[in-house]
Backbone as numpy.savetxt, mean C-alpha at the origin, in Angstrom:
# Nx Ny Nz CAx CAy CAz Cx Cy Cz
-2.89 6.94 18.46 -3.51 8.24 18.40 -2.78 9.55 18.19
-1.75 9.52 19.14 -0.99 10.86 19.08 -0.02 11.17 17.98
-0.17 10.01 17.00 0.66 10.45 15.62 -0.50 10.96 14.79
-1.86 10.93 14.88 -2.68 11.45 14.10 -2.82 12.95 14.14
-2.99 13.60 12.88 -3.62 14.96 12.94 -4.74 15.06 12.01
-5.74 15.99 12.68 -7.10 16.39 11.99 -7.28 17.85 11.97
-7.56 18.20 10.87 -7.79 19.49 10.55 -9.45 19.77 10.26
-9.68 20.93 10.61 -11.22 21.29 10.54 -12.08 21.88 11.65
-13.29 21.37 11.51 -14.20 21.90 12.89 -14.09 20.62 13.95
-14.65 21.00 15.08 -14.47 20.27 16.17 -15.59 18.93 15.65
-16.45 18.86 14.89 -17.40 18.26 14.58 -16.36 17.02 13.66
-15.77 17.70 12.72 -15.05 16.95 11.83 -13.72 15.97 12.63
-13.16 16.78 13.75 -12.62 16.13 14.56 -13.12 14.92 15.23
-14.16 14.75 15.77 -14.83 13.91 16.59 -15.30 12.81 15.55
-15.63 12.99 14.19 -16.10 12.14 13.54 -14.88 11.20 13.05
-13.44 11.88 13.21 -12.42 11.32 12.72 -12.08 10.48 13.83
-12.12 10.94 14.73 -12.05 9.99 16.23 -12.74 8.77 16.33
-14.12 8.85 16.13 -14.86 7.54 15.91 -14.30 6.66 14.51
-14.18 7.21 13.33 -13.46 6.11 12.55 -12.45 5.74 12.94
-11.49 6.23 13.57 -10.26 5.58 13.58 -10.53 4.60 15.06
-11.50 4.90 15.84 -11.74 3.76 16.61 -12.69 2.49 15.95
-13.24 2.82 15.05 -13.84 1.61 14.48 -12.98 0.99 13.48
-11.89 1.63 13.02 -10.83 0.99 12.14 -10.10 -0.04 13.36
-9.79 0.52 14.24 -8.62 -0.06 15.26 -9.44 -1.44 15.81
-10.72 -1.54 16.17 -11.58 -2.65 16.05 -11.48 -3.68 15.32
-11.68 -3.16 14.22 -11.43 -3.99 12.71 -10.16 -4.81 12.68
-9.20 -3.91 13.04 -7.73 -4.27 13.02 -7.60 -5.54 14.02
-8.05 -5.50 14.74 -7.63 -6.35 15.99 -8.10 -7.67 15.53
-8.84 -8.04 14.79 -9.26 -9.37 14.39 -8.61 -9.70 13.05
-8.12 -8.53 12.36 -7.84 -8.74 10.92 -6.31 -9.81 10.95
-6.54 -10.72 10.01 -5.36 -11.73 9.77 -4.48 -11.11 8.86
-3.40 -11.40 8.88 -1.73 -10.55 8.00 -2.01 -10.87 6.47
-1.86 -10.18 5.56 -1.40 -10.51 4.34 -0.83 -11.65 4.09
-1.24 -12.39 3.10 -0.60 -13.57 2.53 -0.24 -13.69 1.13
0.83 -14.36 0.93 1.16 -14.34 -0.51 0.22 -14.80 -1.49
-0.01 -14.35 -2.94 -0.86 -14.73 -3.56 -0.85 -15.78 -4.35
0.40 -16.34 -4.36 0.80 -17.65 -4.97 0.60 -19.04 -3.79
0.11 -18.66 -2.86 -0.10 -19.59 -1.50 -1.23 -20.28 -2.06
-1.29 -21.84 -2.52 -2.35 -22.35 -2.82 -3.58 -22.14 -2.25
-3.40 -21.95 -1.36 -4.80 -21.87 -0.18 -5.71 -20.32 -0.70
-4.62 -19.61 -1.32 -5.14 -18.11 -1.69 -5.27 -17.83 -3.07
-4.90 -18.57 -3.87 -4.64 -18.13 -5.45 -5.97 -18.22 -5.84
-7.37 -18.93 -5.66 -8.63 -18.87 -6.26 -9.17 -17.46 -5.72
-8.99 -17.48 -4.32 -9.81 -15.99 -3.52 -9.16 -14.99 -4.28
-7.78 -14.76 -4.57 -6.97 -13.66 -5.28 -7.76 -13.36 -6.37
-7.87 -14.50 -7.46 -8.52 -14.28 -8.55 -9.89 -13.83 -8.41
-10.72 -14.31 -7.52 -12.17 -13.82 -7.51 -12.06 -12.50 -7.25
-11.19 -12.17 -6.11 -11.26 -10.66 -5.95 -10.63 -9.56 -6.70
-9.64 -10.16 -7.64 -9.42 -9.05 -8.75 -10.39 -8.92 -9.67
-11.18 -10.12 -9.88 -12.53 -9.79 -10.80 -13.51 -8.79 -10.22
-13.89 -8.72 -8.83 -14.33 -7.99 -8.35 -14.20 -7.47 -7.15
-13.30 -6.52 -7.51 -12.71 -5.52 -6.24 -13.63 -4.62 -5.58
-13.67 -4.70 -4.33 -14.70 -3.87 -3.65 -14.22 -2.64 -3.80
-14.91 -1.39 -3.98 -14.57 0.00 -3.78 -13.96 0.32 -2.40
-12.78 1.22 -2.65 -12.33 1.65 -1.10 -13.08 2.56 -0.75
-12.66 2.59 0.83 -13.25 3.75 1.69 -12.55 4.58 1.63
-12.50 5.67 0.92 -11.68 6.71 0.83 -11.52 7.74 2.23
-12.61 7.72 2.98 -12.41 8.28 4.28 -11.30 7.63 5.12
-11.68 6.09 5.33 -10.75 5.31 5.97 -9.16 5.31 5.64
-9.12 5.49 4.03 -7.59 6.12 3.62 -7.12 7.08 3.94
-8.03 8.20 3.60 -7.35 9.60 4.19 -6.96 9.43 5.58
-7.80 8.79 6.67 -7.44 8.95 7.80 -6.21 7.86 8.25
-5.84 6.63 7.60 -4.97 6.02 7.60 -3.87 6.83 6.82
-3.65 7.59 6.04 -2.47 8.14 5.36 -2.03 9.17 6.45
-2.61 9.51 7.45 -2.10 10.18 8.55 -1.09 9.73 9.91
-1.21 8.18 9.65 -0.40 7.64 10.33 0.85 7.41 10.40
1.59 7.33 11.28 3.22 6.98 11.11 3.25 5.48 10.73
4.48 5.49 9.70 4.80 4.42 9.29 6.06 4.23 9.57
6.56 2.87 10.16 8.19 2.54 10.58 9.07 2.61 9.33
9.93 3.08 8.92 10.82 3.17 8.12 12.08 1.93 7.83
12.16 1.50 6.93 13.28 0.50 7.03 14.85 1.30 7.19
15.53 1.11 7.94 16.64 1.80 8.22 16.38 2.92 9.18
15.16 3.12 9.86 15.15 4.06 10.80 14.13 5.22 10.29
13.34 5.90 11.34 12.62 7.00 10.95 11.38 6.44 10.47
10.45 7.68 10.24 9.21 7.24 10.20 8.56 8.20 8.90
7.55 7.83 8.46 6.99 8.62 7.42 5.39 8.55 7.26
4.84 9.50 6.60 3.17 8.97 6.42 2.83 9.26 5.07
2.23 8.58 4.54 1.64 8.89 3.34 1.36 9.97 2.94
0.95 10.65 3.88 -0.11 12.23 3.53 1.31 13.34 3.47
2.88 12.83 3.68 3.86 13.28 3.40 3.97 13.69 1.93
3.31 12.84 1.26 3.57 12.90 -0.15 2.38 13.35 -1.02
1.63 13.98 -0.30 0.40 14.77 -1.32 0.99 15.74 -2.24
0.30 15.66 -3.10 1.01 16.55 -4.44 1.90 15.74 -5.32
1.90 14.26 -4.88 2.88 13.61 -6.12 1.75 12.41 -6.06
2.15 11.96 -7.15 1.19 10.34 -7.64 1.84 9.32 -6.57
1.07 8.69 -6.33 2.10 7.60 -5.66 1.34 5.98 -6.16
2.16 5.24 -5.95 2.10 3.66 -6.26 2.23 2.98 -4.76
1.66 2.64 -4.41 1.53 2.09 -2.83 1.71 0.53 -3.18
2.55 -0.28 -2.62 2.99 -1.74 -2.94 2.79 -2.47 -1.52
1.70 -3.35 -1.17 1.67 -4.11 -0.13 2.67 -5.48 -0.56
3.61 -5.95 0.00 4.33 -6.99 -0.26 5.01 -7.72 0.66
5.92 -8.49 0.40 6.69 -9.23 1.35 7.93 -10.33 0.66
8.98 -10.39 1.41 9.77 -11.24 0.64 9.62 -12.75 0.24
8.81 -13.33 1.13 8.50 -14.60 0.93 7.07 -14.87 -0.06
7.17 -13.60 -0.65 5.94 -13.87 -1.57 6.53 -13.84 -2.92
6.29 -14.75 -3.92 6.95 -14.63 -5.30 6.52 -14.03 -6.09
5.51 -13.41 -6.14 4.96 -12.33 -7.38 5.47 -11.23 -6.64
5.43 -10.95 -5.53 5.92 -9.69 -4.74 7.37 -9.49 -5.32
8.16 -10.59 -4.99 9.73 -10.37 -5.25 9.72 -10.10 -6.97
8.91 -10.81 -7.66 9.33 -10.30 -9.06 8.76 -9.12 -9.83
8.08 -8.37 -8.86 7.40 -7.06 -9.02 8.39 -6.20 -8.77
8.93 -6.31 -7.36 9.84 -5.18 -6.94 10.84 -4.60 -8.18
11.84 -5.40 -8.78 12.56 -4.71 -9.77 11.94 -4.00 -10.90
10.47 -4.27 -11.15 9.79 -3.44 -12.06 9.44 -2.25 -11.54
8.94 -2.09 -10.43 8.67 -0.91 -9.59 9.62 -0.08 -9.29
10.84 -0.65 -9.16 12.12 0.17 -9.04 12.09 0.89 -10.37
12.32 -0.07 -11.39 12.42 0.77 -13.06 11.10 1.83 -12.99
9.86 1.40 -12.66 9.03 2.39 -12.71 9.20 3.90 -11.80
9.98 3.70 -10.67 10.20 4.90 -9.82 11.61 5.80 -10.56
12.27 4.96 -11.04 13.22 5.95 -11.79 12.90 6.44 -12.89
12.18 5.95 -13.75 11.49 6.55 -15.00 10.70 7.75 -14.55
9.95 7.74 -13.68 8.68 8.69 -13.66 9.06 9.78 -12.31
10.00 9.48 -11.46 10.29 10.09 -10.05 10.81 11.72 -10.62
11.33 11.73 -11.40 11.46 13.44 -11.53 10.34 13.94 -12.11
9.36 13.42 -12.58 7.79 13.81 -13.28 6.87 13.87 -11.89
7.09 13.54 -10.78 6.38 13.50 -9.53 5.73 12.21 -9.04
6.36 11.39 -9.36 5.91 9.60 -8.86 6.73 9.53 -7.73
6.04 8.72 -6.82 6.90 8.25 -5.54 5.99 6.76 -5.61
7.02 5.66 -5.36 6.84 4.51 -5.22 6.80 4.24 -3.62
5.92 3.76 -3.23 6.03 3.28 -1.39 5.72 1.96 -1.48
6.84 1.20 -0.73 6.73 -0.43 -0.60 6.21 -0.43 0.98
5.10 -1.29 1.09 5.04 -1.66 2.76 5.13 -3.12 2.74
5.89 -3.47 3.59 6.30 -4.72 3.76 5.77 -5.45 4.86
5.11 -6.66 4.96 5.07 -7.38 6.12 5.73 -8.31 6.46
7.17 -8.08 6.32 8.35 -9.08 6.84 8.16 -8.31 8.15
9.06 -9.43 9.12 9.11 -8.83 10.43 10.19 -7.97 10.57
10.38 -7.01 11.48 11.20 -5.99 11.56 12.95 -6.90 12.02
12.55 -7.72 12.65 13.90 -8.38 12.93 14.69 -8.97 11.70
13.96 -9.30 10.87 14.59 -9.59 9.49 15.00 -8.37 8.71
15.09 -7.24 9.25 15.59 -5.93 8.19 16.53 -6.12 7.66
17.66 -6.51 8.34 18.65 -6.72 7.24 18.78 -7.50 6.05
18.10 -8.39 6.14 18.01 -9.56 4.74 16.76 -8.54 3.88
16.11 -7.92 4.39 15.07 -7.20 3.29 15.65 -5.77 2.79
16.75 -5.24 3.54 17.39 -4.19 3.20 18.26 -4.69 1.91
19.06 -6.07 2.24 19.89 -6.51 1.37 19.51 -6.98 -0.07
18.12 -7.23 0.08 17.03 -7.89 -1.01 16.86 -6.81 -1.85
16.44 -5.75 -1.18 15.98 -4.39 -1.88 17.31 -3.76 -2.74
18.61 -3.82 -2.17 19.68 -3.42 -2.61 20.04 -4.00 -4.17
20.08 -5.42 -3.79 20.19 -6.08 -5.00 19.42 -5.92 -6.12
17.87 -5.34 -5.90 17.26 -5.52 -7.11 17.10 -4.10 -7.34
17.87 -2.86 -6.96 18.09 -1.66 -7.24 16.70 -1.05 -6.86
16.22 -1.44 -5.87 15.02 -0.66 -5.21 15.30 0.32 -3.94
15.17 1.52 -4.73 15.80 3.03 -3.93 14.79 3.92 -3.56
13.35 3.19 -4.08 12.35 3.78 -3.53 11.76 3.74 -1.80
10.97 4.58 -1.37 10.78 4.27 0.01 9.96 3.16 0.45
10.60 2.20 1.31 10.06 0.90 2.01 9.94 1.21 3.57
8.33 1.15 3.89 8.32 0.92 5.47 7.36 -0.03 5.51
7.16 -0.59 7.04 6.45 -1.58 7.53 5.12 -1.24 7.50
4.12 -2.52 6.64 2.69 -2.47 7.02 2.27 -2.45 8.27
1.01 -1.98 8.71 0.41 -1.83 9.83 -0.85 -1.78 9.83
-1.45 -2.30 10.82 -2.74 -2.98 11.13 -3.65 -1.81 10.40
-3.55 -0.32 10.90 -4.21 0.81 10.45 -4.48 0.74 8.80
-2.82 0.60 7.88 -3.00 0.66 6.65 -3.93 -0.77 6.04
-3.58 -1.78 6.72 -3.82 -3.13 6.12 -5.71 -2.98 6.00
-6.33 -2.44 7.44 -7.57 -2.08 7.57 -8.21 -1.56 6.55
-7.51 -0.29 6.00 -7.84 0.81 5.23 -7.98 0.58 3.76
-6.79 -0.16 3.38 -6.49 -0.15 2.06 -7.09 -1.84 1.76
-6.85 -2.77 2.32 -7.08 -4.19 1.98 -8.38 -4.73 2.31
-9.04 -3.89 3.42 -10.27 -4.41 3.68 -11.26 -4.89 2.73
-11.67 -5.99 2.85 -12.63 -6.41 1.59 -12.08 -7.63 0.92
-10.78 -7.49 0.55 -9.98 -8.55 0.09 -9.73 -9.93 0.62
-10.16 -9.98 1.76 -9.71 -11.12 2.75 -10.53 -12.19 2.29
-9.88 -13.56 2.68 -10.54 -14.72 2.90 -10.65 -15.35 3.86
-10.57 -16.67 4.35 -10.76 -17.02 5.55 -8.84 -17.04 6.03
-8.29 -16.88 5.11 -6.60 -16.72 5.62 -6.24 -15.84 5.74
-6.63 -14.42 4.97 -6.15 -13.05 5.07 -6.22 -12.55 3.40
-5.69 -11.18 3.54 -5.88 -10.64 1.89 -4.57 -10.82 1.63
-5.02 -11.27 0.33 -3.48 -11.57 -0.70 -2.68 -10.57 -1.12
-1.38 -10.90 -1.12 -0.45 -9.74 -1.65 0.09 -10.81 -2.84
0.76 -9.50 -4.03 0.92 -8.39 -3.63 -0.64 -7.65 -4.26
-0.76 -6.35 -3.56 -1.92 -5.51 -3.78 -0.98 -3.98 -4.05
-1.35 -3.53 -5.17 -0.92 -2.12 -5.86 -2.01 -1.50 -5.58
-1.87 -0.10 -5.29 -2.79 0.90 -5.22 -2.10 2.23 -6.03
-2.88 3.00 -6.82 -2.35 4.36 -7.44 -2.81 5.44 -6.61
-2.57 6.25 -6.36 -3.18 7.48 -5.41 -2.88 8.65 -6.41
-4.10 9.55 -6.48 -3.87 10.56 -7.07 -3.25 11.45 -6.37
-2.75 12.93 -6.99 -1.87 13.78 -6.38 -2.71 14.45 -5.20
-4.28 14.25 -5.00 -5.00 14.72 -3.81 -5.00 13.71 -2.94
-4.42 12.14 -2.99 -5.06 11.26 -2.45 -6.01 10.39 -2.59
-6.50 10.31 -3.79 -7.87 9.57 -4.33 -7.15 8.19 -4.74
-7.87 7.03 -4.39 -7.15 5.81 -4.99 -8.12 5.54 -6.38
-6.95 5.70 -7.30 -7.31 5.60 -8.71 -7.54 4.53 -9.57
-6.69 3.68 -9.10 -6.17 2.24 -9.60 -5.95 1.34 -8.29
-6.35 -0.23 -8.25 -6.35 -1.24 -7.36 -6.23 -2.38 -8.10
-5.14 -3.25 -7.79 -4.66 -4.43 -8.61 -4.16 -5.18 -7.43
-4.86 -6.48 -8.00 -4.20 -7.56 -6.78 -3.68 -8.62 -7.74
-2.65 -9.29 -6.98 -2.03 -10.34 -7.67 -1.08 -10.44 -8.57
-0.79 -11.15 -9.66 0.52 -11.04 -10.43 -0.48 -11.28 -12.01
0.20 -10.03 -12.82 -0.74 -10.39 -14.23 0.59 -10.03 -15.22
0.66 -10.70 -16.44 1.60 -10.19 -17.28 1.58 -8.92 -17.86
0.30 -8.30 -17.81 0.12 -6.74 -17.93 -0.20 -6.01 -17.20
0.39 -6.43 -15.77 0.09 -5.27 -14.76 1.00 -4.36 -15.14
2.41 -4.32 -15.30 3.16 -2.97 -15.26 2.61 -2.09 -16.50
2.46 -2.94 -17.57 2.09 -1.72 -18.54 0.67 -1.20 -18.12
-0.18 -1.45 -17.38 -1.38 -0.81 -17.20 -0.84 0.07 -16.08
-0.31 -0.40 -15.29 0.28 0.53 -14.28 0.99 1.64 -14.63
2.02 1.28 -15.74 2.39 2.48 -16.39 1.60 3.45 -17.20
0.72 3.11 -17.68 -0.42 3.95 -18.46 -1.23 4.86 -17.12
-1.58 4.27 -16.19 -2.32 4.84 -15.16 -1.30 5.87 -14.65
-0.28 5.76 -14.42 0.62 6.34 -13.83 1.05 7.73 -14.44
1.18 7.41 -15.91 1.20 8.46 -16.80 0.02 9.50 -17.08
-0.99 8.87 -17.05 -2.39 9.62 -17.05 -2.50 10.31 -15.49
-2.21 10.08 -14.48 -2.20 10.98 -13.37 -1.11 12.04 -13.27
0.09 11.54 -13.51 0.97 12.80 -13.91 0.72 13.83 -14.88
0.02 13.46 -15.82 -0.81 14.53 -16.77 -1.64 15.10 -16.31
-2.20 14.77 -15.21 -3.52 15.45 -14.73 -3.02 16.46 -14.06
-3.56 17.99 -13.99 -3.42 18.77 -12.99 -4.78 19.40 -12.15
């Protein structure tokens, strides 16, 4: 709670408080993200990709104010990057499709960074494994911002994609310059990066 910042009237502040409380309650029973190539998850991930539920923009706006622990120390919030187009990747090193996606996101970041793109990786790896995760990212040229997923973010972004095991990963989100979710992708697809680049280009061109 101390890490959240709210603007506006007292009524808006109280509404945000109630939203945070409801989100926290949901998080307490949430299952952790699971690799989409897990046999127990693959079919549910395919179903979810066909019928992705709409995102709760208010919940995402609130979660964007939550501090995220950054690999290597420090913290950041998604709202710190307001004004940029964001690609947010929920991933982990024990997820094969996630691993294959990382160098592609690194290339996307390098291509569009100067135009206003920011790639954010949110890993569900344990903090005790940070040296291995950092080494993994270095070997794949991933120099974009990476932090640890938390229950606030998972509840806001991944809610509705879960099965009895948990939400599948990777899950990718594109946020516009004003923080709206304009694209949501689940799992691995040969056309994924091409589509992602098209959406990013469109958002970077929009003012």
